PDB file of C-alpha atoms in Angstrom:
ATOM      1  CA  UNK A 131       5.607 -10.794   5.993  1.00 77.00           C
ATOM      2  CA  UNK A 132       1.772 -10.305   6.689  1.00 95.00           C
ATOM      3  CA  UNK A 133       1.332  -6.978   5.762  1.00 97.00           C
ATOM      4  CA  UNK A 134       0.239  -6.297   2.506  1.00 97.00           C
ATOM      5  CA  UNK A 135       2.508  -5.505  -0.193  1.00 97.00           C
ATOM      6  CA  UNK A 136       2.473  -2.040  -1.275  1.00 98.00           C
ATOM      7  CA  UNK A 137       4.665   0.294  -3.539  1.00 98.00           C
ATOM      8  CA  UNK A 138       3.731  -1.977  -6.665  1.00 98.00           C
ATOM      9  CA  UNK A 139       2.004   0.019  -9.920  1.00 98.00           C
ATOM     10  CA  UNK A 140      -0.961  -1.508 -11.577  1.00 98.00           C
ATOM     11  CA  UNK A 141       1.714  -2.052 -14.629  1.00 98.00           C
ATOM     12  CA  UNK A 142       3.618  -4.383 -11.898  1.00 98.00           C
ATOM     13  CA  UNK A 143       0.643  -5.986  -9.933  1.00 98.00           C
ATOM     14  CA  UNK A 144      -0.611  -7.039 -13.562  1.00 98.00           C
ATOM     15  CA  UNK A 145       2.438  -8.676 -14.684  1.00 98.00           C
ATOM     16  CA  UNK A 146       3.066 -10.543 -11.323  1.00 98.00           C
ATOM     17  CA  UNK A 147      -0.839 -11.736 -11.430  1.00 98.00           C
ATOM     18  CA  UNK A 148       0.275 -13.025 -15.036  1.00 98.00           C
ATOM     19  CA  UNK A 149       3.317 -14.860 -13.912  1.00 98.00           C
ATOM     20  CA  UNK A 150       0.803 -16.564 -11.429  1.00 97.00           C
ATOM     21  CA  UNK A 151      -1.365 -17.554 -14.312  1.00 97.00           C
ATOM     22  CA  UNK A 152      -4.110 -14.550 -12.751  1.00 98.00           C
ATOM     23  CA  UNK A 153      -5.613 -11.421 -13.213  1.00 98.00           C
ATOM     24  CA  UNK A 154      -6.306  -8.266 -11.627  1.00 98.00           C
ATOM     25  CA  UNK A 155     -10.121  -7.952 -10.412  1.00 97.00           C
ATOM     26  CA  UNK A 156     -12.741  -5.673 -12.691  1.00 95.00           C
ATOM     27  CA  UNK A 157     -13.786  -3.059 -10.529  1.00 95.00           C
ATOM     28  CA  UNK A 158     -17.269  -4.974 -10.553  1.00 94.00           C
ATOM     29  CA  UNK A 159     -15.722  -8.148  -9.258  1.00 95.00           C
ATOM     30  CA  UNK A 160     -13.646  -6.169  -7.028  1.00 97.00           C
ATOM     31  CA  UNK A 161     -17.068  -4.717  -5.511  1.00 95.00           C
ATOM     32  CA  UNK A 162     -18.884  -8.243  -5.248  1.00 96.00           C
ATOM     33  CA  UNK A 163     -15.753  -9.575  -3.671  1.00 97.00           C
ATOM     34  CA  UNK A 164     -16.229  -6.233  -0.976  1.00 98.00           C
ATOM     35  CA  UNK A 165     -19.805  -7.045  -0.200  1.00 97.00           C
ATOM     36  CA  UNK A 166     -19.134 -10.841   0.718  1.00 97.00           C
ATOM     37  CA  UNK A 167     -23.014 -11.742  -0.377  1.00 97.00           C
ATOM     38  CA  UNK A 168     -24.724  -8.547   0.964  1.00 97.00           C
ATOM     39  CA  UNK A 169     -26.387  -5.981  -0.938  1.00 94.00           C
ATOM     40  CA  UNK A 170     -26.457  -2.546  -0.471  1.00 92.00           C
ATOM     41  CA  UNK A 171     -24.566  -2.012   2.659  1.00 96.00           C
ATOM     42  CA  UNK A 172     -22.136   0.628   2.902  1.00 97.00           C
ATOM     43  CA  UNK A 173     -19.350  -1.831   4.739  1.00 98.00           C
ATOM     44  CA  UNK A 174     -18.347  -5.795   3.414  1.00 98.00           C
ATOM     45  CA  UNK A 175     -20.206  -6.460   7.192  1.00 98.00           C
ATOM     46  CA  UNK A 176     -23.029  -3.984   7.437  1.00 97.00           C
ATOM     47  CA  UNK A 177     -23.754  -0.210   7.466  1.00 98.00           C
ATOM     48  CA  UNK A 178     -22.443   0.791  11.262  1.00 97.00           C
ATOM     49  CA  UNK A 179     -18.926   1.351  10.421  1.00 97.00           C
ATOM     50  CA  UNK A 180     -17.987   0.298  14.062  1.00 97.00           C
ATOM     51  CA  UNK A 181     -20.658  -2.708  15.099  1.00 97.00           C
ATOM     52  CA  UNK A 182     -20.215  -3.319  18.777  1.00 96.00           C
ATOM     53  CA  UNK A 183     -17.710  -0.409  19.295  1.00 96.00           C
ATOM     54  CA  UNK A 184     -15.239  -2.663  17.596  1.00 97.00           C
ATOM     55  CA  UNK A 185     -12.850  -1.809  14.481  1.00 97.00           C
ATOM     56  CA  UNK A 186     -13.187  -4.196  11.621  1.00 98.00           C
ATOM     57  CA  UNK A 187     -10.849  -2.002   9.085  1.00 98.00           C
ATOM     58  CA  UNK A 188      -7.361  -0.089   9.420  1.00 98.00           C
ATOM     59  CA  UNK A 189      -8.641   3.244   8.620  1.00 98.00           C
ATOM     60  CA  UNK A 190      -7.239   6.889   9.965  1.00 97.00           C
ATOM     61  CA  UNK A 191      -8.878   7.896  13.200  1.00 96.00           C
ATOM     62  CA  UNK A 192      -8.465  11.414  15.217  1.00 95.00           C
ATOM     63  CA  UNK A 193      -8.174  14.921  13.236  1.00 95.00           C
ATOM     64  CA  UNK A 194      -6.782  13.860   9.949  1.00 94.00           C
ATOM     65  CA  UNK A 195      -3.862  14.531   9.420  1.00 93.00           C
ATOM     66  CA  UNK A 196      -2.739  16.166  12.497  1.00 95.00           C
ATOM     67  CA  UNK A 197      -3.305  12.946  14.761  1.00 96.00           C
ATOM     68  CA  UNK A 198      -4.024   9.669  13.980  1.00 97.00           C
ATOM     69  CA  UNK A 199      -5.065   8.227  17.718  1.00 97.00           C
ATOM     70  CA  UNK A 200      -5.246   4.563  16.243  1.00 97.00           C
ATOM     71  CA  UNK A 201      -7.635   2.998  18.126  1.00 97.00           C
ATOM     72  CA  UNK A 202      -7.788   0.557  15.798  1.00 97.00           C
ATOM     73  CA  UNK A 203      -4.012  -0.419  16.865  1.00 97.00           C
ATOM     74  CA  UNK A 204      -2.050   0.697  13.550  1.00 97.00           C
ATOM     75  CA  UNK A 205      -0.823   4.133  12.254  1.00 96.00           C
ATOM     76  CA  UNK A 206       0.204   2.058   8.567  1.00 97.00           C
ATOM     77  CA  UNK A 207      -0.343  -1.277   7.330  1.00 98.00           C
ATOM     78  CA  UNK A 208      -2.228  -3.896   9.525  1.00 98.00           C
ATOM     79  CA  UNK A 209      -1.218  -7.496   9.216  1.00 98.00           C
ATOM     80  CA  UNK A 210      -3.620  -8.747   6.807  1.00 96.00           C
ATOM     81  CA  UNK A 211      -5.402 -11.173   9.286  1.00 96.00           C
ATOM     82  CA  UNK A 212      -6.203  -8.550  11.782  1.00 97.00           C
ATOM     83  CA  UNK A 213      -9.310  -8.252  11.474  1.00 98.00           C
ATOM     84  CA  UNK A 214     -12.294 -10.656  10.357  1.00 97.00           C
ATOM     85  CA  UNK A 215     -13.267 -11.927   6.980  1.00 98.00           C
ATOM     86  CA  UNK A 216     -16.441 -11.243   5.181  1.00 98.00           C
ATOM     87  CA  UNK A 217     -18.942 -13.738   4.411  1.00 98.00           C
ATOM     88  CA  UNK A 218     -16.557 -14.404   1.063  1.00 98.00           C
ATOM     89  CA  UNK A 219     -13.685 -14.975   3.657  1.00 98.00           C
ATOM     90  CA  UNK A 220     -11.676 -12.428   2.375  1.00 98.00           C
ATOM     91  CA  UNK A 221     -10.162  -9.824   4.390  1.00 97.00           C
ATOM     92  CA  UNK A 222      -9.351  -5.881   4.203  1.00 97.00           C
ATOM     93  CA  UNK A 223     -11.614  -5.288   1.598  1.00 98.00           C
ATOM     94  CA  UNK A 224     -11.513  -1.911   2.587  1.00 98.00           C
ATOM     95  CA  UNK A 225      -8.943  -0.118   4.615  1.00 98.00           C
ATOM     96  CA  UNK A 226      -5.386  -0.708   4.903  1.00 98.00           C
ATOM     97  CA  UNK A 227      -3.966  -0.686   1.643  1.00 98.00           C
ATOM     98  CA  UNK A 228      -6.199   0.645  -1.744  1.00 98.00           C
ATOM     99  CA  UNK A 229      -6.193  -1.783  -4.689  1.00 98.00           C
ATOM    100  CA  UNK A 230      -5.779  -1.789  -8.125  1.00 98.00           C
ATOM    101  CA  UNK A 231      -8.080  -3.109 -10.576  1.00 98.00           C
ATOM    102  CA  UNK A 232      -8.556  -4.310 -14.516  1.00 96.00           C
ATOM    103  CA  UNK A 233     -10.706  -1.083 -15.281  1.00 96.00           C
ATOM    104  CA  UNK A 234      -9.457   2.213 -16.648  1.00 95.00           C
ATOM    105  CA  UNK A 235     -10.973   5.053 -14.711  1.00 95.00           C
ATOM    106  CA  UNK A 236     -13.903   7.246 -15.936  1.00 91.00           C
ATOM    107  CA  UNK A 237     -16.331   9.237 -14.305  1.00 84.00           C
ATOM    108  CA  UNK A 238     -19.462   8.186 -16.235  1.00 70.00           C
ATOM    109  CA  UNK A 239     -21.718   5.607 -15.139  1.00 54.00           C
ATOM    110  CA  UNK A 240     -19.544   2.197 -15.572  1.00 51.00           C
ATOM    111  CA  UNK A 241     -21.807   0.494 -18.244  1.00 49.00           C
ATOM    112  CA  UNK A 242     -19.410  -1.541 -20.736  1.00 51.00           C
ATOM    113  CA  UNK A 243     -19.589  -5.424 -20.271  1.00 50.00           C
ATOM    114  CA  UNK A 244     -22.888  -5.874 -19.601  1.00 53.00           C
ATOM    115  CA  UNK A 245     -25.170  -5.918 -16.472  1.00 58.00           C
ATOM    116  CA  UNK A 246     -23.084  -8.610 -14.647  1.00 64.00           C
ATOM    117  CA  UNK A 247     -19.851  -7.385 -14.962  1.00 68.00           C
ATOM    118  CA  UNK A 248     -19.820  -3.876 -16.209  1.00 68.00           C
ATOM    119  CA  UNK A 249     -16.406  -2.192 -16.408  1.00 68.00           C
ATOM    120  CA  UNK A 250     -14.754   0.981 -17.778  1.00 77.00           C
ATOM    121  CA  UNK A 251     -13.775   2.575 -20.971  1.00 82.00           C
ATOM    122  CA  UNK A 252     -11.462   0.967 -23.313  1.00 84.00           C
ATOM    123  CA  UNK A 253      -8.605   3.251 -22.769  1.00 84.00           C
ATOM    124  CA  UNK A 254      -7.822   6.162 -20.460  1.00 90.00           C
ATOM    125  CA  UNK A 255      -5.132   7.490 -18.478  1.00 95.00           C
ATOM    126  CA  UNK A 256      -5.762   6.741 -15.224  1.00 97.00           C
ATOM    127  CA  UNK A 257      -6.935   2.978 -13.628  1.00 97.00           C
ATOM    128  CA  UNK A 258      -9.796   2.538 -11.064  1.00 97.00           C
ATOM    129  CA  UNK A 259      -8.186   1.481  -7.375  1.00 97.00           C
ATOM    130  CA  UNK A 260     -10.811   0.466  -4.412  1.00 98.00           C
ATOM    131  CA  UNK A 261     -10.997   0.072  -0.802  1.00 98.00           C
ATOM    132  CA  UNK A 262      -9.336   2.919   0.869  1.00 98.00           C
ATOM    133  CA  UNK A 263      -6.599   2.621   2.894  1.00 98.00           C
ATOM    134  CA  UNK A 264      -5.220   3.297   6.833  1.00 98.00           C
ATOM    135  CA  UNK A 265      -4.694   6.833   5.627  1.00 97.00           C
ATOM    136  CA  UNK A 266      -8.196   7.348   4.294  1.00 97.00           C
ATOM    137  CA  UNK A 267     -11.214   9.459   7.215  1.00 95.00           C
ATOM    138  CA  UNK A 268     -14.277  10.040   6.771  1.00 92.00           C
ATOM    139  CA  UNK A 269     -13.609  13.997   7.059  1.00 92.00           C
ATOM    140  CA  UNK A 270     -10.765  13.805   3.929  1.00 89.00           C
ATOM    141  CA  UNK A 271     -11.343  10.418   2.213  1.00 92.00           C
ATOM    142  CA  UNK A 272     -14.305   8.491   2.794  1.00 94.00           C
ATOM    143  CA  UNK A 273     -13.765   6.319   0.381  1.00 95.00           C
ATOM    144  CA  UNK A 274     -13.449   3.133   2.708  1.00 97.00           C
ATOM    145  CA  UNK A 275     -16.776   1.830   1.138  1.00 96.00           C
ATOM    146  CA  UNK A 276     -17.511  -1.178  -1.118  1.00 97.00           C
ATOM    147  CA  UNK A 277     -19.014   1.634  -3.669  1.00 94.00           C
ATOM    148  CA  UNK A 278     -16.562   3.967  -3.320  1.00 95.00           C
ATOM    149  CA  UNK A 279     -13.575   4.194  -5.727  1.00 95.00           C
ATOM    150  CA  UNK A 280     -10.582   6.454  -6.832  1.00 96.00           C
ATOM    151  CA  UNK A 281      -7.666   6.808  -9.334  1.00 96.00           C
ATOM    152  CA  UNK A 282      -4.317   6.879 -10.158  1.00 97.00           C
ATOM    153  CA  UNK A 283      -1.865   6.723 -13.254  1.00 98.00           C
ATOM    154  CA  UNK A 284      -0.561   2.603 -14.102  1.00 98.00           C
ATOM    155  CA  UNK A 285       3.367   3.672 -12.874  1.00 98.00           C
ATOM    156  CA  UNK A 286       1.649   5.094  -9.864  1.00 98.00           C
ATOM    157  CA  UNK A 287       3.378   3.348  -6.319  1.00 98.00           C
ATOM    158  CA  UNK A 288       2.622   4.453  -2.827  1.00 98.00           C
ATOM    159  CA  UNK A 289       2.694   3.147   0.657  1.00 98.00           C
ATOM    160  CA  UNK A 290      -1.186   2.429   0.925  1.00 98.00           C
ATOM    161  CA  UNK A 291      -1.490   1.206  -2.574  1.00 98.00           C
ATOM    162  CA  UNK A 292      -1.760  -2.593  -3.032  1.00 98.00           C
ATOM    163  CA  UNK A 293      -3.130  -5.083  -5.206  1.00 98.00           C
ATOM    164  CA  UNK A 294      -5.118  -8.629  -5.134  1.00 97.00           C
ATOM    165  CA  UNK A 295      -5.084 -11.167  -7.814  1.00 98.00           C
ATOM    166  CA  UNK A 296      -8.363 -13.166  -9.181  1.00 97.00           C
ATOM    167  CA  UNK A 297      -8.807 -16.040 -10.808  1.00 95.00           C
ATOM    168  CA  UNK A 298      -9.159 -16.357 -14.439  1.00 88.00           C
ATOM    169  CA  UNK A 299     -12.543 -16.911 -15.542  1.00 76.00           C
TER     170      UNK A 299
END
């Protein structure tokens, strides 16, 4: 029960952040949330991915995909609390699981919404996910980066595909 819940589409994450009276992130809250307070750093604590030789994300290590040595402890899902916050307090911000957010996924610069909160197209057929997950390496999917981001279709599920509710505004 404190591994992240996974296997949910950004169809289902939205209705359950509903039922909660919530929302999915914007991509652009989604990416303040990452950074805890910091500004341009690759990583929600810095830009050394590994400070002090120590792990701080559930990411792939070894020859991807041949062998994962997990020196980080996991070969899936971490418990959610394993390892530390950000400055925001919130954890696994990037690794472990991806997650959805509100935007629809487009390749162009994401102006919409204003400076503050800028998000995606109107419509589209994919929706933006962040974070990365324990199956993401630098040599395949470095994508385990507050900036970095990806896609998949709303009925999408997969085992390193999560979700986080926000608060509505």
């Amino acid at each position: 029960m404190d591994h992240p819940v996974v296997h949910v589409s950004w169809n289902d994450a939205t209705a359950y952040c509903e039922w909660l009276g919530k929302r999915l992130p914007t991509e652009a809250e989604w990416e303040v949330a990452c950074r805890g307070g910091l500004s341009d750093k690759l990583y929600p604590w810095g830009n050394k991915f590994t400070p002090n030789g120590q792990h701080r994300a559930n990411t792939w290590q070894g020859d991807f995909p041949n062998n994962n040595t997990k020196e980080d402890g996991y070969e899936s899902t971490s418990p959610i609390a394993e390892f530390p916050p950000n400055n925001y307090g919130l954890r696994n911000m990037i690794g472990n699981v991806w997650e959805w957010t509100f935007d629809w996924w487009t390749i162009e610069t994401r102006a919409r919404g204003g400076p503050n909160n800028p998000n995606g197209p109107p419509h589209s057929t994919d929706k933006v996910k962040k974070g990365g997950s324990y199956l993401c390496h630098k040599s395949y999917c470095f994508r385990y980066r507050c900036a970095a981001r990806s896609q998949n279709t709303p009925d999408t599920t997969a085992g390193n595909l999560g979700f986080r509710c926000a608060l509505k505004a």
